[in-house]
Amino acid sequence: MRSVVVDLDSASTMELVNVASAIAAELAKRPAPDSAPACMELTETLAAASDMHEAALAGFIGVVDTGREVQRWGFPSTQSWLRNRLGMREARAKERLTLARQRHRLTELTGRWESGTVSFGYASTIAGAVARLDDEDCKAAEEILLGMVDQSFSAGKVASIGRRIRDVIAERDGTEQPPDADTRRAYERSWIDTTRSLDGGRYIKGWLNAEDAAIWEGTLGPLAKPAGTDDHRDLSERTAAALTSVLSGGHKATKVTVICELDTLTGGHAPARLADGTPIPAEQARRIALSAGVSPLLLGKGGIPLYLGRTERFATPGQRRVLESLNPTCAVQGCEVPGTLCEVDHVDGWALGSPTDIDQLTLTCGWHNRWKATNPHRVHITKTPNGRYTYRLQPPGAPRPPATKPLTPWTVEPKTISPPHRITLTTPPPTNPRAP
């Protein structure tokens, strides 16, 4: 019988590492239990422990990197050592090295990471975002990004904000400066590079600025939806098929939605945003408006009918535009399916008497829409001050909420609501001057 006994208070770091290695070796050989719920719990527990192991690993790598020990062993850099001796991919080695070099500046993040309250994914995302910032901006960035973690933003959303963290800091502090001409040209210029493969296909890579990206999403997003329950293609395959359809002339309509203050279109400096939440400069919003039809998102009578009560089951295109402006992604917390690919959902359920009114609707992906319909007792619904609903899924076995009186059919009375300062810009499809 083998056993491991260690006094945590008196053991050295080397002894603790040896014990952790022995336990890991034994655990790797153990077969997984047959119970799926048990394996789910074990996975979450072990992943949290692995995150704390990563915190210790970052400390070790930091000392190795600072002491230039790897050069004594014939490696040109710490990253090369991580790739060759630890068998890491390039991206993984770079991620761990960045964490090791930034952890001394991210004191709050490091403390929370070591205690297990912040995951490795969040830690690496924040470390990568602050790598090129000075110490003052690093502290501000840490505060902003950890605040997003506390609000349960996904690691992907934190990463997207981290990529433009300098702008976020400047906006928060009111110190933003207009970009110089070279920076503005680089920001505005899109590019695509293609290389023919040996079998006649093409590799494609590139970058689109916010304006061109909005046209891309407005054109390809609706076409990239699954064709039905038997459509087993992933999103990248459906996007390629959508692009081929557009290039072959099978699609002609493009819709771009930009949300901004009225002052922005009349010369103001307040930034606008796209329907998926991507911020764009005021100057770019005005440029889109020059070649777009403008229709205000109005609430109430006299504009787009957003309050339909029980007279209609399905939301109107106008209501959907408002919902896409409120919901960049599926309403379920942690689901990152874009709002443009989601379905309109009656928050309290149409069958239970919920009206087709804008303040009773949200967007959910097709899978979560069906899941909510069959598991309504496992969805905790909250509503933010700006009118956006958030669904939090409860684990199996969660107590059912107390029974409530079923909703009665609605009688909708006229509503008088001032239109918000939100603008939808519908851009015609780009024309090809070389087309016959």
XYZ file of C-alpha atoms in Angstrom:
436
model
C 0.000 0.000 0.000
C 1.403 3.344 -1.016
C 0.708 6.529 0.912
C 1.769 10.158 0.916
C 2.125 12.057 4.177
C 3.149 15.691 4.232
C 3.110 18.424 6.858
C 1.924 21.438 4.853
C 3.242 23.938 7.391
C 6.795 22.633 7.487
C 7.233 21.088 4.024
C 9.565 22.821 1.591
C 8.448 23.962 -1.853
C 10.344 21.067 -3.411
C 8.559 18.565 -1.158
C 5.169 20.020 -2.004
C 5.930 19.860 -5.738
C 7.045 16.223 -5.405
C 3.844 15.325 -3.539
C 1.690 17.151 -6.119
C 3.520 15.313 -8.916
C 2.990 11.929 -7.242
C -0.707 12.596 -6.749
C -1.073 13.803 -10.348
C 0.661 10.660 -11.658
C -1.650 8.422 -9.647
C -4.754 10.398 -10.613
C -3.894 10.219 -14.320
C -3.940 6.408 -14.170
C -7.279 6.176 -12.390
C -10.315 5.404 -14.608
C -13.041 8.019 -14.593
C -16.149 7.165 -12.533
C -19.195 5.987 -14.469
C -21.386 8.728 -12.984
C -21.603 11.781 -15.269
C -22.684 14.152 -12.423
C -19.733 12.935 -10.334
C -17.317 13.480 -13.234
C -18.729 16.961 -13.775
C -18.071 17.864 -10.136
C -14.604 16.280 -10.207
C -13.717 18.185 -13.378
C -14.663 21.535 -11.872
C -12.750 20.802 -8.659
C -9.635 19.563 -10.468
C -9.719 22.500 -12.913
C -9.778 24.946 -9.997
C -6.798 23.139 -8.453
C -4.979 23.234 -11.812
C -5.535 26.989 -11.980
C -3.791 27.373 -8.624
C -0.977 25.127 -9.846
C -0.633 27.514 -12.784
C -0.250 30.402 -10.323
C 2.668 28.601 -8.666
C 4.116 27.714 -12.074
C 4.058 31.385 -13.106
C 6.123 32.222 -10.032
C 8.729 29.576 -10.883
C 8.944 30.668 -14.538
C 9.336 34.286 -13.454
C 12.424 33.457 -11.388
C 13.901 31.369 -14.223
C 13.273 34.197 -16.686
C 14.743 36.913 -14.454
C 17.849 34.862 -13.628
C 18.475 34.019 -17.310
C 19.011 30.423 -16.247
C 17.863 29.033 -19.590
C 20.839 30.574 -21.389
C 23.147 28.391 -19.275
C 21.351 25.371 -20.704
C 21.739 26.511 -24.290
C 18.270 27.957 -24.902
C 18.106 31.407 -26.560
C 15.059 32.479 -24.558
C 12.685 31.386 -21.806
C 9.970 30.914 -24.399
C 12.221 28.546 -26.355
C 12.854 26.553 -23.165
C 9.109 26.266 -22.519
C 8.540 25.014 -26.039
C 11.349 22.479 -26.100
C 11.634 21.156 -22.554
C 7.972 21.399 -21.544
C 6.511 20.573 -24.966
C 4.300 23.670 -25.132
C 2.817 25.148 -28.272
C 4.042 28.621 -29.197
C 0.851 30.322 -28.033
C 0.835 28.435 -24.730
C 4.484 29.232 -24.022
C 3.929 32.910 -24.765
C 0.839 32.985 -22.540
C 2.675 31.501 -19.555
C 5.701 33.752 -20.023
C 3.482 36.841 -20.144
C 1.819 35.770 -16.894
C 5.196 35.225 -15.249
C 6.420 38.684 -16.289
C 3.255 40.600 -15.362
C 2.173 38.961 -12.098
C 4.305 41.279 -9.929
C 2.408 44.289 -11.358
C -1.015 42.680 -10.983
C -1.066 42.323 -7.217
C -4.836 42.047 -6.756
C -5.216 39.629 -9.648
C -2.323 37.492 -8.391
C -3.812 37.299 -4.903
C -7.193 36.240 -6.228
C -5.618 33.774 -8.644
C -3.539 32.140 -5.914
C -6.610 31.836 -3.677
C -8.624 30.163 -6.442
C -11.220 32.925 -6.922
C -9.985 33.838 -10.427
C -9.320 31.237 -13.101
C -6.190 30.809 -15.207
C -8.157 31.909 -18.280
C -9.066 35.265 -16.769
C -5.551 35.725 -15.376
C -3.862 35.121 -18.740
C -6.356 37.381 -20.513
C -5.727 40.293 -18.140
C -1.947 39.782 -18.154
C -1.919 39.895 -21.947
C -3.996 43.081 -21.966
C -1.617 45.018 -19.685
C 1.677 43.779 -21.162
C 2.276 46.997 -23.138
C 0.913 49.429 -20.556
C 2.932 51.539 -18.140
C 2.493 50.953 -14.410
C -0.177 53.651 -13.981
C -2.337 52.393 -16.838
C -1.687 48.805 -15.731
C -3.313 49.515 -12.374
C -6.318 51.165 -14.040
C -6.656 48.290 -16.510
C -6.495 45.707 -13.712
C -9.332 47.477 -11.889
C -11.539 47.684 -14.984
C -10.985 44.105 -16.138
C -11.379 42.566 -12.683
C -14.616 44.526 -12.417
C -15.803 42.753 -15.555
C -14.825 39.405 -14.015
C -16.898 40.274 -10.928
C -19.858 40.995 -13.227
C -19.516 37.477 -14.727
C -18.389 38.604 -18.173
C -16.951 35.712 -20.155
C -13.192 35.454 -20.715
C -13.796 36.152 -24.396
C -15.594 39.429 -23.625
C -12.862 40.454 -21.176
C -10.309 39.739 -23.905
C -12.170 41.911 -26.427
C -12.211 44.834 -23.982
C -8.575 44.128 -23.100
C -7.557 44.593 -26.733
C -8.704 48.206 -26.587
C -8.043 48.822 -22.902
C -6.106 52.050 -23.537
C -9.202 53.561 -25.148
C -11.406 52.314 -22.302
C -9.114 53.916 -19.694
C -9.035 57.181 -21.635
C -12.824 57.202 -22.012
C -13.280 56.554 -18.291
C -10.820 59.258 -17.254
C -11.836 61.749 -19.959
C -8.317 61.947 -21.383
C -8.892 60.482 -24.849
C -6.993 62.205 -27.661
C -7.866 62.123 -31.365
C -5.634 59.644 -33.219
C -2.888 60.968 -35.448
C -3.160 60.619 -39.210
C -1.024 57.465 -39.456
C -2.955 55.710 -36.708
C -6.274 56.754 -38.217
C -5.278 55.411 -41.641
C -4.180 52.101 -40.117
C -7.442 51.860 -38.176
C -9.566 52.620 -41.219
C -7.767 50.397 -43.699
C -9.023 46.829 -44.134
C -6.972 44.124 -45.814
C -7.357 40.557 -47.041
C -4.550 38.265 -48.161
C -5.135 34.979 -50.024
C -2.749 32.176 -50.944
C -3.548 29.339 -53.339
C -2.984 25.863 -51.915
C -1.517 22.934 -53.846
C -4.936 21.326 -54.360
C -6.454 24.448 -55.935
C -8.087 25.855 -52.789
C -7.237 29.120 -51.062
C -6.089 30.129 -47.599
C -7.606 33.459 -46.523
C -6.521 35.791 -43.735
C -7.073 39.481 -43.118
C -8.533 42.217 -40.948
C -11.624 44.401 -41.357
C -12.146 47.740 -39.684
C -15.329 48.275 -37.698
C -17.254 49.697 -40.659
C -16.398 46.837 -43.020
C -16.849 44.293 -40.216
C -20.390 45.592 -39.658
C -21.183 45.016 -43.337
C -19.636 41.519 -43.080
C -21.813 40.656 -40.080
C -24.953 42.202 -41.565
C -24.499 40.252 -44.800
C -23.115 36.888 -43.697
C -24.617 36.624 -40.188
C -28.183 35.793 -41.296
C -26.907 33.440 -44.023
C -24.625 31.562 -41.615
C -27.475 30.334 -39.414
C -28.001 26.540 -39.298
C -30.257 25.376 -42.120
C -32.157 23.093 -39.740
C -31.784 20.416 -37.091
C -29.915 18.205 -39.576
C -27.323 20.910 -40.344
C -24.230 19.615 -38.525
C -21.780 22.128 -40.007
C -19.893 24.305 -37.512
C -20.017 28.111 -37.678
C -16.832 28.420 -39.744
C -18.196 26.045 -42.388
C -21.538 27.875 -42.529
C -19.739 31.225 -42.813
C -17.694 29.958 -45.762
C -20.880 28.756 -47.459
C -22.528 32.142 -46.804
C -19.550 33.981 -48.308
C -19.675 31.762 -51.392
C -23.404 32.505 -51.741
C -22.767 36.244 -51.650
C -19.864 36.097 -54.119
C -21.950 34.061 -56.536
C -24.727 36.664 -56.484
C -27.138 34.672 -54.347
C -27.677 37.436 -51.783
C -28.313 41.131 -52.311
C -29.364 42.693 -48.987
C -27.080 44.108 -46.313
C -28.200 45.572 -42.978
C -25.921 47.455 -40.611
C -27.200 48.733 -37.263
C -25.358 51.531 -35.484
C -26.556 52.772 -32.080
C -25.586 56.293 -31.124
C -26.737 59.560 -29.622
C -28.392 62.038 -31.944
C -25.614 64.477 -31.067
C -23.075 62.048 -32.568
C -24.593 62.380 -36.033
C -24.631 66.161 -35.810
C -20.957 66.636 -34.975
C -20.651 65.374 -31.392
C -17.785 63.215 -30.128
C -19.679 60.556 -28.159
C -18.711 57.129 -29.551
C -21.319 54.914 -31.205
C -21.532 51.124 -31.102
C -22.598 48.311 -33.375
C -25.379 45.895 -32.510
C -22.870 43.384 -31.115
C -21.466 45.983 -28.692
C -18.333 46.860 -30.691
C -17.517 50.583 -30.133
C -16.785 52.775 -33.147
C -15.669 56.434 -33.271
C -18.262 59.143 -33.887
C -16.510 60.061 -37.124
C -16.982 56.550 -38.461
C -20.663 56.496 -37.477
C -21.224 59.706 -39.449
C -19.428 58.241 -42.456
C -21.736 55.200 -42.402
C -24.718 57.550 -42.203
C -23.676 59.313 -45.417
C -24.481 56.195 -47.446
C -27.240 54.723 -45.305
C -30.942 55.091 -44.851
C -31.655 56.305 -41.307
C -34.681 55.067 -39.356
C -35.074 55.821 -35.629
C -35.797 53.042 -33.163
C -39.023 54.437 -31.708
C -40.955 52.962 -28.827
C -44.718 53.268 -28.982
C -47.312 54.542 -31.432
C -46.316 56.688 -34.372
C -43.170 54.691 -35.203
C -42.207 51.055 -35.416
C -44.864 49.067 -33.476
C -42.939 47.674 -30.535
C -45.932 46.894 -28.305
C -48.132 44.246 -29.920
C -49.707 42.714 -26.790
C -51.451 39.396 -27.500
C -52.475 40.355 -31.024
C -49.257 38.922 -32.535
C -47.098 36.027 -31.466
C -44.009 36.793 -33.541
C -41.841 39.878 -33.085
C -41.642 42.437 -35.873
C -38.390 43.338 -37.677
C -38.440 46.631 -35.785
C -38.621 44.873 -32.443
C -35.797 42.575 -33.456
C -33.572 45.553 -34.289
C -34.145 46.939 -30.795
C -33.431 43.542 -29.194
C -30.207 43.170 -31.171
C -29.106 46.594 -29.923
C -29.773 45.537 -26.318
C -28.398 41.993 -26.584
C -25.030 41.546 -28.318
C -25.218 37.850 -27.369
C -27.687 35.221 -26.152
C -29.385 36.227 -22.881
C -28.056 33.112 -21.104
C -25.064 34.047 -18.966
C -21.880 32.682 -20.508
C -23.395 31.891 -23.932
C -21.581 33.846 -26.636
C -23.787 33.127 -29.654
C -24.160 36.564 -31.350
C -27.536 38.252 -30.999
C -27.873 38.406 -34.775
C -27.970 34.584 -34.824
C -30.414 34.250 -31.896
C -34.176 33.745 -31.746
C -36.685 36.120 -30.125
C -37.873 34.683 -26.804
C -40.948 35.638 -24.732
C -39.430 36.012 -21.260
C -42.477 34.617 -19.425
C -43.550 32.309 -22.247
C -46.157 33.043 -24.915
C -48.222 30.018 -23.874
C -48.489 31.438 -20.343
C -49.903 34.723 -21.579
C -46.763 36.806 -22.120
C -47.403 39.609 -24.651
C -45.260 40.371 -27.689
C -44.092 43.658 -26.152
C -40.528 44.897 -26.382
C -40.104 44.914 -22.600
C -41.217 41.263 -22.430
C -38.830 39.957 -25.107
C -35.175 39.019 -25.310
C -32.843 37.016 -27.557
C -31.681 33.456 -26.942
C -29.840 31.006 -29.176
C -31.943 28.202 -30.608
C -30.574 25.587 -28.214
C -31.172 27.643 -25.052
C -34.592 28.749 -26.308
C -35.709 25.123 -26.475
C -33.932 24.265 -23.205
C -35.743 27.089 -21.382
C -39.101 25.905 -22.691
C -38.570 22.416 -21.251
C -36.782 23.512 -18.034
C -38.442 26.802 -17.011
C -37.887 26.135 -13.297
C -34.107 26.075 -13.821
C -33.822 29.579 -15.267
C -33.263 32.540 -12.946
C -34.225 35.744 -14.751
C -32.970 39.229 -13.892
C -33.427 42.540 -15.692
C -30.891 45.372 -15.866
C -31.869 49.058 -15.665
C -31.363 49.420 -19.433
C -33.998 46.742 -20.117
C -31.771 43.768 -20.884
C -32.696 40.375 -19.457
C -30.093 37.915 -18.160
C -30.827 34.213 -17.759
C -28.787 32.271 -15.206
C -29.132 28.496 -15.462
C -29.607 26.641 -12.184
C -27.866 23.262 -11.599
C -29.842 20.000 -11.555
C -31.644 19.454 -8.281
C -32.095 23.178 -7.578
C -35.335 23.789 -5.647
C -38.270 24.775 -7.767
C -39.553 28.336 -7.280
C -42.900 28.698 -5.502
C -45.897 28.253 -7.782
C -47.197 31.492 -9.199
C -50.578 32.371 -10.575
C -50.637 31.894 -14.363
C -50.555 35.024 -16.416
C -53.886 36.159 -17.827
C -54.264 37.410 -21.387
C -53.077 40.970 -21.686
C -55.168 43.966 -22.568
C -52.770 46.474 -24.055
C -53.456 50.130 -23.418
C -51.878 52.881 -25.521
C -48.379 53.768 -24.329
C -46.746 57.136 -24.688
C -42.998 56.729 -24.563
C -40.411 59.175 -25.747
C -38.120 57.768 -28.422
C -34.612 57.009 -27.165
C -31.620 58.470 -28.912
C -30.839 55.310 -30.822
C -30.406 55.198 -34.549
C -30.553 52.263 -36.962
C -28.555 52.738 -40.132
C -29.388 50.390 -42.978
C -26.571 50.298 -45.504
C -27.172 49.173 -49.102
C -24.968 46.321 -50.330
C -21.518 47.343 -51.551
C -21.317 47.627 -55.319
C -18.531 46.144 -57.405
C -17.388 48.680 -60.012
C -15.788 45.894 -62.032
C -18.962 43.847 -62.273
C -20.451 43.723 -65.796
